[in-house]
PDB file of C-alpha atoms in Angstrom:
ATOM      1  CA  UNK A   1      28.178 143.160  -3.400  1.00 62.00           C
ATOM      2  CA  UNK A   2      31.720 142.968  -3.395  1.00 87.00           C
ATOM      3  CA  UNK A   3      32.006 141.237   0.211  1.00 92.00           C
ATOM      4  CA  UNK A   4      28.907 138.538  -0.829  1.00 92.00           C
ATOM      5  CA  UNK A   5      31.048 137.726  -4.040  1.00 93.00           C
ATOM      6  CA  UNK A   6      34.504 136.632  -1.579  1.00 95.00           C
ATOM      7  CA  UNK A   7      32.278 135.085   0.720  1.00 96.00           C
ATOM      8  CA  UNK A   8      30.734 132.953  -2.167  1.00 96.00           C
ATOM      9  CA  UNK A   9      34.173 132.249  -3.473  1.00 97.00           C
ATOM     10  CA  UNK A  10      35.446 131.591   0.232  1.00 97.00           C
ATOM     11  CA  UNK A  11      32.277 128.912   0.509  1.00 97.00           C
ATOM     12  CA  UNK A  12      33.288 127.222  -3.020  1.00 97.00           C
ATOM     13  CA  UNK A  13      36.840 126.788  -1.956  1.00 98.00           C
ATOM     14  CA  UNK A  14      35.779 125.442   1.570  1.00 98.00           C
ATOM     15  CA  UNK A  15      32.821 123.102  -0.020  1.00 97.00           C
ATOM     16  CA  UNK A  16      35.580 121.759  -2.999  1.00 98.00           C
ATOM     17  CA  UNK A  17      37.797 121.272   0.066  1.00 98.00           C
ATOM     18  CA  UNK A  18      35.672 118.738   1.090  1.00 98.00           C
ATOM     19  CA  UNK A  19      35.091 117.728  -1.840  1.00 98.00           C
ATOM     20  CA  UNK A  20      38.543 116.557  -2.323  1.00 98.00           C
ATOM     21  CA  UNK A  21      39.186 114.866   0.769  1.00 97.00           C
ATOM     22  CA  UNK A  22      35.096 113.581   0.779  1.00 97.00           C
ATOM     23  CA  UNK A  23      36.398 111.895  -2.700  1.00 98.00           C
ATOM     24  CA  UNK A  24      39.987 110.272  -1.652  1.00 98.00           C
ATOM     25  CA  UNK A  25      37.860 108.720   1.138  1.00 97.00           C
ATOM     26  CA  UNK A  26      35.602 107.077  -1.116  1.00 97.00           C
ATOM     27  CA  UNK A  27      37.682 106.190  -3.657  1.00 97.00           C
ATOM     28  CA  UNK A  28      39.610 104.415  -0.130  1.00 97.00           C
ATOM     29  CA  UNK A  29      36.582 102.812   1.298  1.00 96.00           C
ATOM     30  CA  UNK A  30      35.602 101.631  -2.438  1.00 96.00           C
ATOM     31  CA  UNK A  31      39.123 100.548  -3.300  1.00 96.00           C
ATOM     32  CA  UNK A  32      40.239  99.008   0.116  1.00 96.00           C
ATOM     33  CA  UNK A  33      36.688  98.013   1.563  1.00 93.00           C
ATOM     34  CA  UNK A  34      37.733 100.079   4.849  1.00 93.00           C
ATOM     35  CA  UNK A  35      35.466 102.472   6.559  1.00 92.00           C
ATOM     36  CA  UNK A  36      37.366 105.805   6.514  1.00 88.00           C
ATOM     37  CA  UNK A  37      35.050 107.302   9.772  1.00 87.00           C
ATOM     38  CA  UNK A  38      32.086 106.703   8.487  1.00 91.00           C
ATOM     39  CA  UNK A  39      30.189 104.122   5.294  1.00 92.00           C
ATOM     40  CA  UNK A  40      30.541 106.097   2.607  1.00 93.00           C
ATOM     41  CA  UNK A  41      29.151 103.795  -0.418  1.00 91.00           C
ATOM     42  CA  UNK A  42      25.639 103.748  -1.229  1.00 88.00           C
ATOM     43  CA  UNK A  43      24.190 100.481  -1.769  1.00 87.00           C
ATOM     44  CA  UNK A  44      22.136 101.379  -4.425  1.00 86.00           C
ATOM     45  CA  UNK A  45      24.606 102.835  -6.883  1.00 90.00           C
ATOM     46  CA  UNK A  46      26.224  99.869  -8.931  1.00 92.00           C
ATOM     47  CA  UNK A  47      29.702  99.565  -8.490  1.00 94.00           C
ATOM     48  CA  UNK A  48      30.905 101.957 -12.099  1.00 95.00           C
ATOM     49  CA  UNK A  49      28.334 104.486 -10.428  1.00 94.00           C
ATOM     50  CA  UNK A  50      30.201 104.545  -7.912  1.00 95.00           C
ATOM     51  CA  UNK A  51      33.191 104.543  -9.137  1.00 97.00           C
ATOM     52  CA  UNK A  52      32.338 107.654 -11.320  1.00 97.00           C
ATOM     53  CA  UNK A  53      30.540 109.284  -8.277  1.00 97.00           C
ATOM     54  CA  UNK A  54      34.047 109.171  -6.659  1.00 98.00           C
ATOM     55  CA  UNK A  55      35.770 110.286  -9.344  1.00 98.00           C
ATOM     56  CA  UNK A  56      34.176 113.280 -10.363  1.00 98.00           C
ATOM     57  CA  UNK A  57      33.962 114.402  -6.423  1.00 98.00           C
ATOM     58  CA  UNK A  58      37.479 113.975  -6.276  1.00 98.00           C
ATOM     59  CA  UNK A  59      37.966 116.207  -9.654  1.00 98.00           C
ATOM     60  CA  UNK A  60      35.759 118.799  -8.899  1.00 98.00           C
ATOM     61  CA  UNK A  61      37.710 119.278  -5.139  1.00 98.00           C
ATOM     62  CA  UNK A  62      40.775 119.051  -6.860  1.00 98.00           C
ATOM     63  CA  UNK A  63      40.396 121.310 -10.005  1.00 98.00           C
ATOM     64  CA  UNK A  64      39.316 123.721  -7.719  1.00 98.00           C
ATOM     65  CA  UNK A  65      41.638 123.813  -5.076  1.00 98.00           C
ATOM     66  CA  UNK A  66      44.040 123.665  -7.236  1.00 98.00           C
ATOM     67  CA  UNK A  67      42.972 126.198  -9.890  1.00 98.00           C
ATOM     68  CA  UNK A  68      42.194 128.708  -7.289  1.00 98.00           C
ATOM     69  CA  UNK A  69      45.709 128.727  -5.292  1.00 98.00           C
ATOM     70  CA  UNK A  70      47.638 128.400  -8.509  1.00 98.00           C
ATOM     71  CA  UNK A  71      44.975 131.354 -10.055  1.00 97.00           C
ATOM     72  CA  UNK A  72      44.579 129.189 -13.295  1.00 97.00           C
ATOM     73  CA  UNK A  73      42.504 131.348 -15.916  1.00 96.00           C
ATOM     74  CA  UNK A  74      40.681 127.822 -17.200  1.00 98.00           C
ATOM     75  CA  UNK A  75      39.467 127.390 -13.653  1.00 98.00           C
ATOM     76  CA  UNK A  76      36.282 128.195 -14.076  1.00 98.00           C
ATOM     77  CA  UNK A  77      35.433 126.761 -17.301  1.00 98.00           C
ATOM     78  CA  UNK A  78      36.625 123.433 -15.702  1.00 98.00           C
ATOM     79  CA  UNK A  79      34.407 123.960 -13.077  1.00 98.00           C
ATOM     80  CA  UNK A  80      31.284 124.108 -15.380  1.00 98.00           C
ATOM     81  CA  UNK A  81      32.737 120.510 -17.364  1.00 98.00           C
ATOM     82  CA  UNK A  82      32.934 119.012 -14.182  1.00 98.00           C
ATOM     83  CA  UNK A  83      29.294 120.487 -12.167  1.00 98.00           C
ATOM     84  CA  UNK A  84      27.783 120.227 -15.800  1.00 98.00           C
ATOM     85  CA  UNK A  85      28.793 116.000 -15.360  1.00 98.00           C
ATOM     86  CA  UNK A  86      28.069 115.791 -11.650  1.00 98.00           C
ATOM     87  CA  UNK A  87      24.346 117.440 -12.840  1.00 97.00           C
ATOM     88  CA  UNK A  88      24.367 114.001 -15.557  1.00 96.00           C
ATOM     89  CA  UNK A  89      25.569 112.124 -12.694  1.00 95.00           C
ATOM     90  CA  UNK A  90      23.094 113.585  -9.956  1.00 93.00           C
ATOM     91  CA  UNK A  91      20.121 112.880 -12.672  1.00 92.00           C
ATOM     92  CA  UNK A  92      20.953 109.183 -12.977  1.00 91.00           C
ATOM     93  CA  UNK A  93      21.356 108.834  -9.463  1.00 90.00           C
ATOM     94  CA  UNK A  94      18.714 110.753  -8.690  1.00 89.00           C
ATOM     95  CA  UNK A  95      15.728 108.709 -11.103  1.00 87.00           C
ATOM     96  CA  UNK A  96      17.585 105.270 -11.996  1.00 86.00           C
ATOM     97  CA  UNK A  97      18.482 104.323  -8.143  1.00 83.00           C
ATOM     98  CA  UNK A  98      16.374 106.874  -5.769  1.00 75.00           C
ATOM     99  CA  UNK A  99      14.902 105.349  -2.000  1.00 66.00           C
ATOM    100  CA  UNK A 100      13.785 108.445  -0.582  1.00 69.00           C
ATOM    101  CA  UNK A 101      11.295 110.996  -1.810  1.00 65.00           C
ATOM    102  CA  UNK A 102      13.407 113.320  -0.623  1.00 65.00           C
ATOM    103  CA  UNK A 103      15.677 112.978  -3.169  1.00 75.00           C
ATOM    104  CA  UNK A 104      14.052 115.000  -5.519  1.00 84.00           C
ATOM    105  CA  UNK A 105      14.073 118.426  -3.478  1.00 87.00           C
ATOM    106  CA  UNK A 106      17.939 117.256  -2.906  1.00 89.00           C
ATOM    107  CA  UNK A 107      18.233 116.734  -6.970  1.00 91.00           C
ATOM    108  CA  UNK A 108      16.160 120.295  -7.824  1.00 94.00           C
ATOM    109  CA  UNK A 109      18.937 122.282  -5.279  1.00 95.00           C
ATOM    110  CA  UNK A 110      21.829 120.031  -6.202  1.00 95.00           C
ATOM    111  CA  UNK A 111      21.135 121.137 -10.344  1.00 97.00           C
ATOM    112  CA  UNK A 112      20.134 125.208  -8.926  1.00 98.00           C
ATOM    113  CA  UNK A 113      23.424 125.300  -7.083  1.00 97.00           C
ATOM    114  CA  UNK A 114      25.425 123.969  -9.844  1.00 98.00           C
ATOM    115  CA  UNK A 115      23.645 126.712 -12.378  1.00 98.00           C
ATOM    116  CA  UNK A 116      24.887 129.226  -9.584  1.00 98.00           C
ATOM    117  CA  UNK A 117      28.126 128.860  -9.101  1.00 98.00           C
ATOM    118  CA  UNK A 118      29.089 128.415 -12.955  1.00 98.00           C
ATOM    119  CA  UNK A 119      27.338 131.714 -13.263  1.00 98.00           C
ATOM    120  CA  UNK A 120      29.463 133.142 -10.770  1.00 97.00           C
ATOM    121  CA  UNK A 121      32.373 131.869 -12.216  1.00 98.00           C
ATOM    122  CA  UNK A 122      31.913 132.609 -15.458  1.00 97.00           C
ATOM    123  CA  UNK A 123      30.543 136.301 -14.788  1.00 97.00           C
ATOM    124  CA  UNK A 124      31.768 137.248 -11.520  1.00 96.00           C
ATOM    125  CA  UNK A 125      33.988 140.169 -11.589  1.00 95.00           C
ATOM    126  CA  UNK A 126      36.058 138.801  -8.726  1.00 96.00           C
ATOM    127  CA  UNK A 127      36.170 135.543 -10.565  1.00 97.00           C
ATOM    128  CA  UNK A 128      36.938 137.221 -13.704  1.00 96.00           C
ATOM    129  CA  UNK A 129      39.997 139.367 -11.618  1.00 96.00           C
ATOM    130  CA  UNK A 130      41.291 136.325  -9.594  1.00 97.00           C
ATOM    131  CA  UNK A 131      41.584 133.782 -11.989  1.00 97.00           C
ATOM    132  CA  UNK A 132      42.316 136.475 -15.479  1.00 94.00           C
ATOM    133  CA  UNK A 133      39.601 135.189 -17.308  1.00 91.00           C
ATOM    134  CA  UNK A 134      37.229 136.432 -20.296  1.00 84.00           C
ATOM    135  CA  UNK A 135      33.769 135.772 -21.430  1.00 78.00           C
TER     136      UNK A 135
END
């Protein structure tokens, strides 16, 4: 159990990784009108969705990456804030501006993955001894 529990953390760090820089290239492209490599606004959102879709990407990538190197003990109670939001966020994007029926089975594992990993981080006992937390 121990080795699943660093490879989840090892995934979260990588995925907020991406995150981060996935953010700072939309809030570019949005900002500048420039296509980093690839389009990365969506049409559909209005322009403050957007603008809060890029922001709280950008957070989340950054709290983490940032909480996990510098082993802050509010790390993971950020992290629930900010997947908690991205859920509100995901649910407006996901019924107010959907195109694809897809979207819901993307929605449903978006909101099951976000329950997950705030578990992990709040209960984890490797989350518990990296970052010196308590709940």
């Amino acid at each position: 159990m121990k080795i699943a529990s660093k490879v989840v953390m090892m995934v979260l760090l990588s995925w907020t990784m991406v995150m981060l820089v996935w953010g700072l290239s939309g809030f570019f492209e949005y900002f500048s009108g420039i296509k980093p490599l690839i389009h990365l606004q969506n049409s559909a959102y209005t322009r403050t969705v957007q603008f809060v879709h890029w922001l709280l990407i950008t957070l989340t990538g950054g709290a983490f990456v940032l909480g996990y190197f510098l082993k802050w003990k509010w790390t993971p109670f950020v992290m629930v804030m900010l997947f908690s939001n991205l859920a509100v966020l995901c649910t407006i994007q996901t019924f107010d501006f959907m195109s694809e029926q897809w979207s819901y089975t993307a929605y449903s594992t978006e909101i099951v993955l976000y329950v997950l990993l705030s578990a992990f981080l709040l209960f984890s006992s490797l989350s518990k001894s990296h970052f010196k937390h308590r709940i």
